[in-house]
mmCIF file of N, CA and C in Angstrom:
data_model
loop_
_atom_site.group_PDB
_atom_site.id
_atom_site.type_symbol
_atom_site.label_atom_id
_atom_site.label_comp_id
_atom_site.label_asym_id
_atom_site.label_seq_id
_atom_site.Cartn_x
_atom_site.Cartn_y
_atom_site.Cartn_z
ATOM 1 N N UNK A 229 0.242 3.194 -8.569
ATOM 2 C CA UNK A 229 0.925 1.967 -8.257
ATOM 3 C C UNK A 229 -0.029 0.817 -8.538
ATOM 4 N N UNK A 230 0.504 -0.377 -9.393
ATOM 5 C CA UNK A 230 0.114 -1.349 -9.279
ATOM 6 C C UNK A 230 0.306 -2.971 -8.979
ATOM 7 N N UNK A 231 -0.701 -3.551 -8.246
ATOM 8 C CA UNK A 231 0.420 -4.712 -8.417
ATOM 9 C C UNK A 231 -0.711 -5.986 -8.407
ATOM 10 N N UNK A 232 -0.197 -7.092 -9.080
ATOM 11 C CA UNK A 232 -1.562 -7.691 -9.718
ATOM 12 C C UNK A 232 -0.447 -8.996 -9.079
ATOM 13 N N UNK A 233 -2.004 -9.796 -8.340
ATOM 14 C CA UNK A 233 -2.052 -11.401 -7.952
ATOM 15 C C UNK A 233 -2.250 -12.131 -8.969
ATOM 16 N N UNK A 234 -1.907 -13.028 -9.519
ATOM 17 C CA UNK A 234 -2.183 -14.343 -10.106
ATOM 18 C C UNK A 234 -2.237 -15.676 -9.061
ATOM 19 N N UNK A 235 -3.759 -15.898 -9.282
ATOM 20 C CA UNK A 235 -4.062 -17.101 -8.329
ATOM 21 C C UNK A 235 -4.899 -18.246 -9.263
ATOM 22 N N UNK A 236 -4.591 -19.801 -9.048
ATOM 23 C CA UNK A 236 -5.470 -20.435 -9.874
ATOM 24 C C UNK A 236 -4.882 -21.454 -8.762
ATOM 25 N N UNK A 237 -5.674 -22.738 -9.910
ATOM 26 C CA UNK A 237 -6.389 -24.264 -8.871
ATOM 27 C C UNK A 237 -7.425 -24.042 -9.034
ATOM 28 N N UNK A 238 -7.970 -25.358 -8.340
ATOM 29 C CA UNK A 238 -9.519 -25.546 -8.346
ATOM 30 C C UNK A 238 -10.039 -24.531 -7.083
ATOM 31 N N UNK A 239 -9.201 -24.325 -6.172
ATOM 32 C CA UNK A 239 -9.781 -23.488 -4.818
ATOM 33 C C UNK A 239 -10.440 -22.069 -5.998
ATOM 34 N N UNK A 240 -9.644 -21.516 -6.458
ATOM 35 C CA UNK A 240 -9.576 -20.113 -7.084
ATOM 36 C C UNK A 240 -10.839 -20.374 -8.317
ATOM 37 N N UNK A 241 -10.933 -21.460 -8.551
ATOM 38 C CA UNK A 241 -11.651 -21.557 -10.007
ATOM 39 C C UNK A 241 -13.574 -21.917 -9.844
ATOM 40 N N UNK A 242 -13.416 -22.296 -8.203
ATOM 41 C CA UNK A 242 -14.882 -22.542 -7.906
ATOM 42 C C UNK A 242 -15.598 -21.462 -7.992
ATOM 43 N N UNK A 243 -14.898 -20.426 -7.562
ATOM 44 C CA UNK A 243 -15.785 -18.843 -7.584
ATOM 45 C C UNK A 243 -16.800 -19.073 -6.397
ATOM 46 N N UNK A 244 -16.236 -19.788 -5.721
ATOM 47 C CA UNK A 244 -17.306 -19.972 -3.713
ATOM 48 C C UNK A 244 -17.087 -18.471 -3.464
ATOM 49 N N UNK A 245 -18.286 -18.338 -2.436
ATOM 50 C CA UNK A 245 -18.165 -17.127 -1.938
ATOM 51 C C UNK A 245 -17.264 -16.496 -0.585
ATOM 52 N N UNK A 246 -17.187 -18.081 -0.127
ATOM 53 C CA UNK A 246 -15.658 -17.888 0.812
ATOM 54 C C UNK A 246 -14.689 -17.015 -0.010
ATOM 55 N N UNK A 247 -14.055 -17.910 -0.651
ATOM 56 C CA UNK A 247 -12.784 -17.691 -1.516
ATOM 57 C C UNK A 247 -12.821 -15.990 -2.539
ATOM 58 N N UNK A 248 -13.986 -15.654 -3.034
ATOM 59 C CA UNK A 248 -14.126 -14.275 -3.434
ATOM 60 C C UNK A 248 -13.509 -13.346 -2.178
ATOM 61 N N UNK A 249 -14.700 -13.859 -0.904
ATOM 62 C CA UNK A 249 -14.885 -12.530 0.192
ATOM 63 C C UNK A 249 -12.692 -12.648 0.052
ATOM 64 N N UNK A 250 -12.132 -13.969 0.440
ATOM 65 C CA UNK A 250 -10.759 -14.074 0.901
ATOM 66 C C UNK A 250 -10.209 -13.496 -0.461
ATOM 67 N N UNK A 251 -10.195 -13.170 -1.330
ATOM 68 C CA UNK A 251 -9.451 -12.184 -2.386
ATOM 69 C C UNK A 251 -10.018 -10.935 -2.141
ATOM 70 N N UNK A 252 -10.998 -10.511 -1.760
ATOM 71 C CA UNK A 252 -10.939 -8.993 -1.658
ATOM 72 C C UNK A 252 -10.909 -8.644 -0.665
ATOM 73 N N UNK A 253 -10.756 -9.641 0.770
ATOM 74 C CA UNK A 253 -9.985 -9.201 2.001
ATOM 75 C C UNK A 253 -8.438 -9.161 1.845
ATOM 76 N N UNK A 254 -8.260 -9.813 0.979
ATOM 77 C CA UNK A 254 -6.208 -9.804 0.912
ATOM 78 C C UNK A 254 -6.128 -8.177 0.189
ATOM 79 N N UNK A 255 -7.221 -7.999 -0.762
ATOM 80 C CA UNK A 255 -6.508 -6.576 -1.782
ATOM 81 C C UNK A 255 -6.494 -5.766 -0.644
ATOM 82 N N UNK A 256 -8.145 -5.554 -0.097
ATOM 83 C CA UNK A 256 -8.037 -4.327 0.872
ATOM 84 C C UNK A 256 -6.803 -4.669 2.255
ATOM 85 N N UNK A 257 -6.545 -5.579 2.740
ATOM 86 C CA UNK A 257 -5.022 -5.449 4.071
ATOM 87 C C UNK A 257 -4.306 -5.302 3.460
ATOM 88 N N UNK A 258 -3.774 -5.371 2.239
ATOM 89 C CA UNK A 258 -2.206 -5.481 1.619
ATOM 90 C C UNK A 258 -2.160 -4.050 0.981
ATOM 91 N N UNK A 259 -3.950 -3.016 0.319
ATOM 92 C CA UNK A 259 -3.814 -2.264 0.315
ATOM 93 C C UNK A 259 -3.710 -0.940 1.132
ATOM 94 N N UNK A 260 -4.545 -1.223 2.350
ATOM 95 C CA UNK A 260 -3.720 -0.610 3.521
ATOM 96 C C UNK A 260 -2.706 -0.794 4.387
ATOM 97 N N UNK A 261 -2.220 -1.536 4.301
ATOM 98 C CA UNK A 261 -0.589 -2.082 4.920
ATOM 99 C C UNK A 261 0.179 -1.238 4.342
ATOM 100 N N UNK A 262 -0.289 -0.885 2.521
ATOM 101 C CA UNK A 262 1.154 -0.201 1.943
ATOM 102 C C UNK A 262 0.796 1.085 2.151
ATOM 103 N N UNK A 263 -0.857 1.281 2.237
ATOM 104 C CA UNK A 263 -1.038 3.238 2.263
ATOM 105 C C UNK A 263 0.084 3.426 4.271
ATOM 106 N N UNK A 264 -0.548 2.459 4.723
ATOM 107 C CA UNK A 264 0.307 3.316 6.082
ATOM 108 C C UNK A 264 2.033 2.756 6.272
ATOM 109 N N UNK A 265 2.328 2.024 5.444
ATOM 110 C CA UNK A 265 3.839 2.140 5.020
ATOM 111 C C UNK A 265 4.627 3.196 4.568
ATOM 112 N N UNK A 266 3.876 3.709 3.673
ATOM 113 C CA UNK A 266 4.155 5.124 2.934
ATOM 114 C C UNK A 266 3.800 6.018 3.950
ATOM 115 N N UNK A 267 2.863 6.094 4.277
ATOM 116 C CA UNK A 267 3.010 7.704 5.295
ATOM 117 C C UNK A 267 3.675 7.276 6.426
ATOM 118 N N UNK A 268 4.111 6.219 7.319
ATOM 119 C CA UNK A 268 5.162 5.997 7.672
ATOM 120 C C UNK A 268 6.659 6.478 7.352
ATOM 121 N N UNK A 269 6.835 6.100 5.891
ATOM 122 C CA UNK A 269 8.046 6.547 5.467
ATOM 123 C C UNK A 269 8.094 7.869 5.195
ATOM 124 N N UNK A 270 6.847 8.408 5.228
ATOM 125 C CA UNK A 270 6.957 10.598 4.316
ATOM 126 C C UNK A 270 6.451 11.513 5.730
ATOM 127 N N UNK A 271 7.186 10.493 7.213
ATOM 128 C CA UNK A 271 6.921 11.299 8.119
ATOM 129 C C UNK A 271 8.485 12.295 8.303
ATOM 130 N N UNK A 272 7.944 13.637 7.647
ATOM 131 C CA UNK A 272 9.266 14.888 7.962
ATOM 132 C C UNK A 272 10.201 14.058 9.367
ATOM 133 N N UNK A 273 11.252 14.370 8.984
ATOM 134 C CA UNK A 273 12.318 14.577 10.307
ATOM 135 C C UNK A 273 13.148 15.635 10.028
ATOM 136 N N UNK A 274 13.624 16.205 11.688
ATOM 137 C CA UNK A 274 13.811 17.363 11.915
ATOM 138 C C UNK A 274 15.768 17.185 11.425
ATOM 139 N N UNK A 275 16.133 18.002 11.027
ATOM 140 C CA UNK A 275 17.294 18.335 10.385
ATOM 141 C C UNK A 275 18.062 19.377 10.901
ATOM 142 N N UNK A 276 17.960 19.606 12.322
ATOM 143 C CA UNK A 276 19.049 20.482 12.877
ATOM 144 C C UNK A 276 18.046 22.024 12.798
ATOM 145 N N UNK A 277 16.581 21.665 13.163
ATOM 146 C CA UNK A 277 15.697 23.049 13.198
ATOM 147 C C UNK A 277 14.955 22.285 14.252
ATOM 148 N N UNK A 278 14.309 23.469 14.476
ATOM 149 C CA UNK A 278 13.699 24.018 15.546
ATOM 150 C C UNK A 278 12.157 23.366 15.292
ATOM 151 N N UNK A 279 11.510 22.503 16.101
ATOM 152 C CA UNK A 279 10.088 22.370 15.634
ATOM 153 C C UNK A 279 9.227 23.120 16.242
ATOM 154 N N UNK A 280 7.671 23.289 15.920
ATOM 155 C CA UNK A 280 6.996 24.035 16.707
ATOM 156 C C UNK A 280 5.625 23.226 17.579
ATOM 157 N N UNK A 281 5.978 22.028 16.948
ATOM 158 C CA UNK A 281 5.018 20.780 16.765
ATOM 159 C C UNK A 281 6.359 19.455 17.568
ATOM 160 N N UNK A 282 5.374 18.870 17.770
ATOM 161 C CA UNK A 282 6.233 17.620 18.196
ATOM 162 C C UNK A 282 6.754 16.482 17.590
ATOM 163 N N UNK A 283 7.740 16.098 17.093
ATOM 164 C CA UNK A 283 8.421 15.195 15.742
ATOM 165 C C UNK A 283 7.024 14.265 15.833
ATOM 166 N N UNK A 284 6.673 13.826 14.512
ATOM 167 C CA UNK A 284 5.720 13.192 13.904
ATOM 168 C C UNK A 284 4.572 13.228 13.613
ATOM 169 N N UNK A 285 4.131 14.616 14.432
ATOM 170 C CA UNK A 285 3.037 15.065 14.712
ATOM 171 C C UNK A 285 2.731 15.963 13.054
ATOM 172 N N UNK A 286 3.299 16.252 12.699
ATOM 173 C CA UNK A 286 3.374 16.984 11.271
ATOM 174 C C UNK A 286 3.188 16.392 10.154
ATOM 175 N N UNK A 287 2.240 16.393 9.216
ATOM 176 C CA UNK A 287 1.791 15.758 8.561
ATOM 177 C C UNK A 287 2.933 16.011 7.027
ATOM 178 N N UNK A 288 2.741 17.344 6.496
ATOM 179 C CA UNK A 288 2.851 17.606 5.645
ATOM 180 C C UNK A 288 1.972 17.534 4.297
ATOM 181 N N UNK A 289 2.232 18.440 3.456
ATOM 182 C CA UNK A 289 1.363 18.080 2.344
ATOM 183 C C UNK A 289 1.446 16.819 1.490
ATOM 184 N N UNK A 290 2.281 16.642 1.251
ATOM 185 C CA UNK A 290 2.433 15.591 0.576
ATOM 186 C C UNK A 290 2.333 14.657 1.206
ATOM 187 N N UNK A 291 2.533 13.744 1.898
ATOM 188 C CA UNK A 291 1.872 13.211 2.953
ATOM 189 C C UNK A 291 0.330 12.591 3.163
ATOM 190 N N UNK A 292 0.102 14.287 3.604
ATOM 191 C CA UNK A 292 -1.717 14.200 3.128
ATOM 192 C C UNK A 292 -2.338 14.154 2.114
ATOM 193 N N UNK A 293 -1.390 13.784 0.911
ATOM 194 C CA UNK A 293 -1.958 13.724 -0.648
ATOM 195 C C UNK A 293 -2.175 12.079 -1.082
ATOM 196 N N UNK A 294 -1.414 10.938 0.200
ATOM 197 C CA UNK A 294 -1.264 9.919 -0.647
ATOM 198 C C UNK A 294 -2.399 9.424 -0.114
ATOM 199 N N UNK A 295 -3.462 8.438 -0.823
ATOM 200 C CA UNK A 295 -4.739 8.220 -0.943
ATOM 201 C C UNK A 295 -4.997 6.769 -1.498
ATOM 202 N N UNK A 296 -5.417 6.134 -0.371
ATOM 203 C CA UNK A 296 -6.045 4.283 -1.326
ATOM 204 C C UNK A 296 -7.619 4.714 -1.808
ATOM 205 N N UNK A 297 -7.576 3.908 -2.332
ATOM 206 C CA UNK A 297 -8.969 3.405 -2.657
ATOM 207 C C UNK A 297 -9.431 1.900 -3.033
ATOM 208 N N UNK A 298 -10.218 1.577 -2.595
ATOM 209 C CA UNK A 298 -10.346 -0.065 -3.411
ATOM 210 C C UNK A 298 -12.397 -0.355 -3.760
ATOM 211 N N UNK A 299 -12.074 -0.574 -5.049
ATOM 212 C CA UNK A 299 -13.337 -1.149 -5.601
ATOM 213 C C UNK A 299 -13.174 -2.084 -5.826
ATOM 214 N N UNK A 300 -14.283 -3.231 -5.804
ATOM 215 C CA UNK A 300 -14.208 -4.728 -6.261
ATOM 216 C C UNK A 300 -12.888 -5.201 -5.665
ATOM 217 N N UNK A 301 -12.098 -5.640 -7.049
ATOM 218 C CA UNK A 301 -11.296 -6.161 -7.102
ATOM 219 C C UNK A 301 -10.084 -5.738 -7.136
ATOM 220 N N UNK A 302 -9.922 -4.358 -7.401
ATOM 221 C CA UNK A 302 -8.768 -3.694 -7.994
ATOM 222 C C UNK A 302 -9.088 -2.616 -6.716
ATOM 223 N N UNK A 303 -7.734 -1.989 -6.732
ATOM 224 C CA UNK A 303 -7.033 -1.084 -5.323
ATOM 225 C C UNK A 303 -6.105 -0.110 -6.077
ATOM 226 N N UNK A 304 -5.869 1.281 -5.635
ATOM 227 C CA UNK A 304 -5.113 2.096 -6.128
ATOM 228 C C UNK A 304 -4.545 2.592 -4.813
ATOM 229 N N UNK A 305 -3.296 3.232 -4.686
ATOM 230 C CA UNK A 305 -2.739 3.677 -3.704
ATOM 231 C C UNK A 305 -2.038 5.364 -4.788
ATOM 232 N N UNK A 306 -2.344 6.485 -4.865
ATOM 233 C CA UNK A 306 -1.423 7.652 -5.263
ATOM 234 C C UNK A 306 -1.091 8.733 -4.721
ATOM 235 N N UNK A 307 -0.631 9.824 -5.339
ATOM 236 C CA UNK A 307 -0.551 11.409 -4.402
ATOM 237 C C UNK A 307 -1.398 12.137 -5.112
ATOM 238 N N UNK A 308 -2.619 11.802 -5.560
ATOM 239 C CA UNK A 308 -3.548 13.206 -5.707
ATOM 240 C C UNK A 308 -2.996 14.124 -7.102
ATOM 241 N N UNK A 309 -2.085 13.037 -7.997
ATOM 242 C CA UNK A 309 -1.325 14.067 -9.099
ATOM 243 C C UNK A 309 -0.659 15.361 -8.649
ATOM 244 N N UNK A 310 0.056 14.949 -7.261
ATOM 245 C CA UNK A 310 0.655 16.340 -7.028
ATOM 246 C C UNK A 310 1.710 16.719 -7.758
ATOM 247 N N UNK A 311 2.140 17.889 -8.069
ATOM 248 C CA UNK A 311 2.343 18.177 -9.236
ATOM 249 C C UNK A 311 4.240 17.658 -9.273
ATOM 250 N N UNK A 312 4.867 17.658 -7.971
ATOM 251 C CA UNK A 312 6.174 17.365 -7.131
ATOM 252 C C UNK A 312 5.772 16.240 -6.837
ATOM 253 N N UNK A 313 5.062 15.207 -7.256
ATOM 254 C CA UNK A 313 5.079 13.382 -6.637
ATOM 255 C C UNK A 313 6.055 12.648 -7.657
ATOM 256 N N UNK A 314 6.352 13.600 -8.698
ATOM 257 C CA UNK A 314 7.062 12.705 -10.180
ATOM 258 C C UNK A 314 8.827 12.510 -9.322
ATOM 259 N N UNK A 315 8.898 14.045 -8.785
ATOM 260 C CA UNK A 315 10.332 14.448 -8.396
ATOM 261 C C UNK A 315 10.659 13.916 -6.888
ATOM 262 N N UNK A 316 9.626 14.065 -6.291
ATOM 263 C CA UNK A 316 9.979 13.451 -4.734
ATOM 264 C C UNK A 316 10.498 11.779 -5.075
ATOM 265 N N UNK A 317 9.655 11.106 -6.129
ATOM 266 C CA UNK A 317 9.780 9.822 -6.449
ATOM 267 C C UNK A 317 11.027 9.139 -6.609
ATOM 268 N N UNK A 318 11.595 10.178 -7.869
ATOM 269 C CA UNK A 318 12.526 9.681 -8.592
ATOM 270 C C UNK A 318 13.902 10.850 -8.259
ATOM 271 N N UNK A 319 13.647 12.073 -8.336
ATOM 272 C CA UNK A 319 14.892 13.148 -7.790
ATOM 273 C C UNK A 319 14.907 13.516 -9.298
ATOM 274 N N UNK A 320 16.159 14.739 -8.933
ATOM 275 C CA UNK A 320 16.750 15.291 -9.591
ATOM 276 C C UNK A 320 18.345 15.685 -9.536
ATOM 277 N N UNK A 321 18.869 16.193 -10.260
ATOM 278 C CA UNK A 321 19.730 17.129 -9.904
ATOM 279 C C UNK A 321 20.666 16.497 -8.486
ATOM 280 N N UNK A 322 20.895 16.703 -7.696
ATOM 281 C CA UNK A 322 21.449 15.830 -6.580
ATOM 282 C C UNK A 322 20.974 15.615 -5.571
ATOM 283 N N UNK A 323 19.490 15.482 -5.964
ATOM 284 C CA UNK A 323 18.489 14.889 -5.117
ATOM 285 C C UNK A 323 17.848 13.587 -5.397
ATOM 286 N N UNK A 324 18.536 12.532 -4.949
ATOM 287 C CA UNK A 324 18.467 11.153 -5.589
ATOM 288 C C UNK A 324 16.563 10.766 -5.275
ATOM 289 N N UNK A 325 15.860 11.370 -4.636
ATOM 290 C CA UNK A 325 14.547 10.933 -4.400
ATOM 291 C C UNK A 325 14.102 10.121 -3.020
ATOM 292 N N UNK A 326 12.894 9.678 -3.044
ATOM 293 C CA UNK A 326 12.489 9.093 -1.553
ATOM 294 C C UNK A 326 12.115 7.561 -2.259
ATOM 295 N N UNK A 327 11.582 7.323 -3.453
ATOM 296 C CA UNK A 327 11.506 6.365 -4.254
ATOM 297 C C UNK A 327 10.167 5.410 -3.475
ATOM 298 N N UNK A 328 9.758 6.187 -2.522
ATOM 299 C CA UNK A 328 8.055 5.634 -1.380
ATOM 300 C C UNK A 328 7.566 4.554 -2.012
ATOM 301 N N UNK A 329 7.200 4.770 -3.316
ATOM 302 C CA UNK A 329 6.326 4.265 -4.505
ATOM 303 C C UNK A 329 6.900 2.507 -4.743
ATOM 304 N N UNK A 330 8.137 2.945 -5.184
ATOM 305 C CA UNK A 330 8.865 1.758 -5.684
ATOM 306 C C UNK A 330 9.400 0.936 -4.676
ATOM 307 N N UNK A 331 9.680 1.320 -3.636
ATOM 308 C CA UNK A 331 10.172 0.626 -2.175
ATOM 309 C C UNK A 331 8.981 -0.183 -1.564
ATOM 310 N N UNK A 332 7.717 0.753 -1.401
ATOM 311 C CA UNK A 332 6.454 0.203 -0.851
ATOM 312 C C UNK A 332 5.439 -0.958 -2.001
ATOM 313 N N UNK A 333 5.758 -0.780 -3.135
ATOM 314 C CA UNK A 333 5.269 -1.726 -4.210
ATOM 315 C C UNK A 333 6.077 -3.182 -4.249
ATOM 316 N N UNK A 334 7.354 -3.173 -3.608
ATOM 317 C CA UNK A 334 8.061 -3.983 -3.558
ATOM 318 C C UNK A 334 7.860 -4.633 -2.425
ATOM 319 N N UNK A 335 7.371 -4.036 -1.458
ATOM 320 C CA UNK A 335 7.502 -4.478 0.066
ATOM 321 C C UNK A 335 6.016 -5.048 -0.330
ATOM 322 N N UNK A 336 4.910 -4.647 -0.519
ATOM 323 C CA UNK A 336 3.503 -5.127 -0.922
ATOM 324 C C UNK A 336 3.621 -6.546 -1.671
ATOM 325 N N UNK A 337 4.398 -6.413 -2.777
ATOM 326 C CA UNK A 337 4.546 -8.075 -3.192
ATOM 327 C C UNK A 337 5.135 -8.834 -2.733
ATOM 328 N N UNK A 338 6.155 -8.661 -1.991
ATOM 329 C CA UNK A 338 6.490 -9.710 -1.129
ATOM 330 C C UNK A 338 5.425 -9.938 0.152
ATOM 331 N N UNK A 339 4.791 -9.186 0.729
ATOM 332 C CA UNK A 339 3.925 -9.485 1.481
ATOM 333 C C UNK A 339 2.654 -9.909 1.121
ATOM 334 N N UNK A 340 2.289 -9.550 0.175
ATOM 335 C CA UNK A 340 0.848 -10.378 -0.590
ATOM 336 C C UNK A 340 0.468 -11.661 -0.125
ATOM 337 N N UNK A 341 1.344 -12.651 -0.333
ATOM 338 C CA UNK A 341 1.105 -14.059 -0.789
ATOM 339 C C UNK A 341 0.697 -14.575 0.713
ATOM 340 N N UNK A 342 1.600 -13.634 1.644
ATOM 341 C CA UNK A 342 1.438 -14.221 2.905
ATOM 342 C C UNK A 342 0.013 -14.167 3.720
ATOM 343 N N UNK A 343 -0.481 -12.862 3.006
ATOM 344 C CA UNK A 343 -1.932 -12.096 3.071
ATOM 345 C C UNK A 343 -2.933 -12.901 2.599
ATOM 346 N N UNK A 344 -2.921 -13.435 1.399
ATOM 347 C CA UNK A 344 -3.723 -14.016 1.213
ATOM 348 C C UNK A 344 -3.965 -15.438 1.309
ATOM 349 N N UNK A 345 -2.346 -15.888 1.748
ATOM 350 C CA UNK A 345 -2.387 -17.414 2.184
ATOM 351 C C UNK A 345 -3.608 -17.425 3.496
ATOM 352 N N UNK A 346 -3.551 -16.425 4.326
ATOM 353 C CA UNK A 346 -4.113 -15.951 5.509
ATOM 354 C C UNK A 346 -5.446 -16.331 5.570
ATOM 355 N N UNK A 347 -6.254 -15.227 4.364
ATOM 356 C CA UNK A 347 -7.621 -15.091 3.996
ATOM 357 C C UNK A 347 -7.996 -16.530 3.243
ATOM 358 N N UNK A 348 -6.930 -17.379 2.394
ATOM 359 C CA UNK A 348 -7.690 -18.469 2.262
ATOM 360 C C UNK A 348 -7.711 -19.579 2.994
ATOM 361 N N UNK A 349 -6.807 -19.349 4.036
ATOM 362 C CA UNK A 349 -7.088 -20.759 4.981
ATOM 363 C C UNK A 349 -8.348 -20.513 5.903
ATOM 364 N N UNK A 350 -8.720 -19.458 6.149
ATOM 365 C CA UNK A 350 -9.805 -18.808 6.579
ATOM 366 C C UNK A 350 -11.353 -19.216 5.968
ATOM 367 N N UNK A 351 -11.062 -19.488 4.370
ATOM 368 C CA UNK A 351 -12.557 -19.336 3.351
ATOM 369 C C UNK A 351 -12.316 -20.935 3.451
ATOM 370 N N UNK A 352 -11.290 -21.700 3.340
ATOM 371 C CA UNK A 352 -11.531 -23.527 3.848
ATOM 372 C C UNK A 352 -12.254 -23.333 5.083
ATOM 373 N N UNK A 353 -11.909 -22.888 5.989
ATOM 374 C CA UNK A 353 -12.644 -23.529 7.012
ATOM 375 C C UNK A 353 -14.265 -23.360 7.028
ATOM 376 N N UNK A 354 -14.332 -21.823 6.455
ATOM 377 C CA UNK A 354 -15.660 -21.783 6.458
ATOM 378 C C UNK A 354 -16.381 -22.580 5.121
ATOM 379 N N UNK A 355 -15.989 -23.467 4.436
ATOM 380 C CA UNK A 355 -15.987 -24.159 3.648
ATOM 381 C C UNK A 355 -15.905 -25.749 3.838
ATOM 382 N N UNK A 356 -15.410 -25.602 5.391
ATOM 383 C CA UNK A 356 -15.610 -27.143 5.684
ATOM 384 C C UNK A 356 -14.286 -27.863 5.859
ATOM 385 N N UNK A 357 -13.190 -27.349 5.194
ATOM 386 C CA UNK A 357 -12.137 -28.009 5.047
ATOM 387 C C UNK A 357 -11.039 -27.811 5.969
#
């Protein structure tokens, strides 16, 4: 999954070290906001069976496959190339899919802007303004 900010002005163009730290505090919250959105959404529910565990308490594999990471500037959120992340995604057959990916990439850009409006009113102040 990806999803790319475009930011400019003079705030964005000084390259202060406020305003850096406040872009790679927005990637990393917006990139964990969406990793625990998603395992939010790929928590099993019980379907007329019997648990042995207590609803939510169950991870599942897939589940435990989806994985952030963030360097610098750039952030990845995936499932570990599991080999069933193509089909859980999208479906098959008359299994229309969970679509995690495309729901939570959507929910991430709309929440971005608000994220980082956040982190830069934050790098003004420590900036004086």
């Amino acid at each position: 999954m990806q999803i790319t900010a475009d930011v400019s002005g003079p705030l964005f163009r000084s390259g202060s070290k406020p305003v850096r730290k406040a872009i790679k505090n927005s990637i990393r919250e917006v990139t964990e906001l969406g990793h625990e959105r998603m395992a939010e959404r790929l928590v099993p529910r019980p379907s007329g069976v019997y648990l042995t565990v207590p609803p939510g308490t169950s991870m599942g594999h897939y589940r435990r496959s989806i994985h952030h990471m963030i360097k610098d500037d750039r952030a990845i959120i995936d499932d570990s190339n599991v080999v069933y992340g193509p089909w859980l995604e999208v479906g098959g057959g008359r299994f229309k899919g969970y679509h995690v990916f495309r729901k939570t990439r959507a929910w991430m850009q709309e929440i971005a802007p608000k994220v980082l409006q956040g982190w830069v009113k934050k790098a003004v102040r420590e900036m004086g303004g």
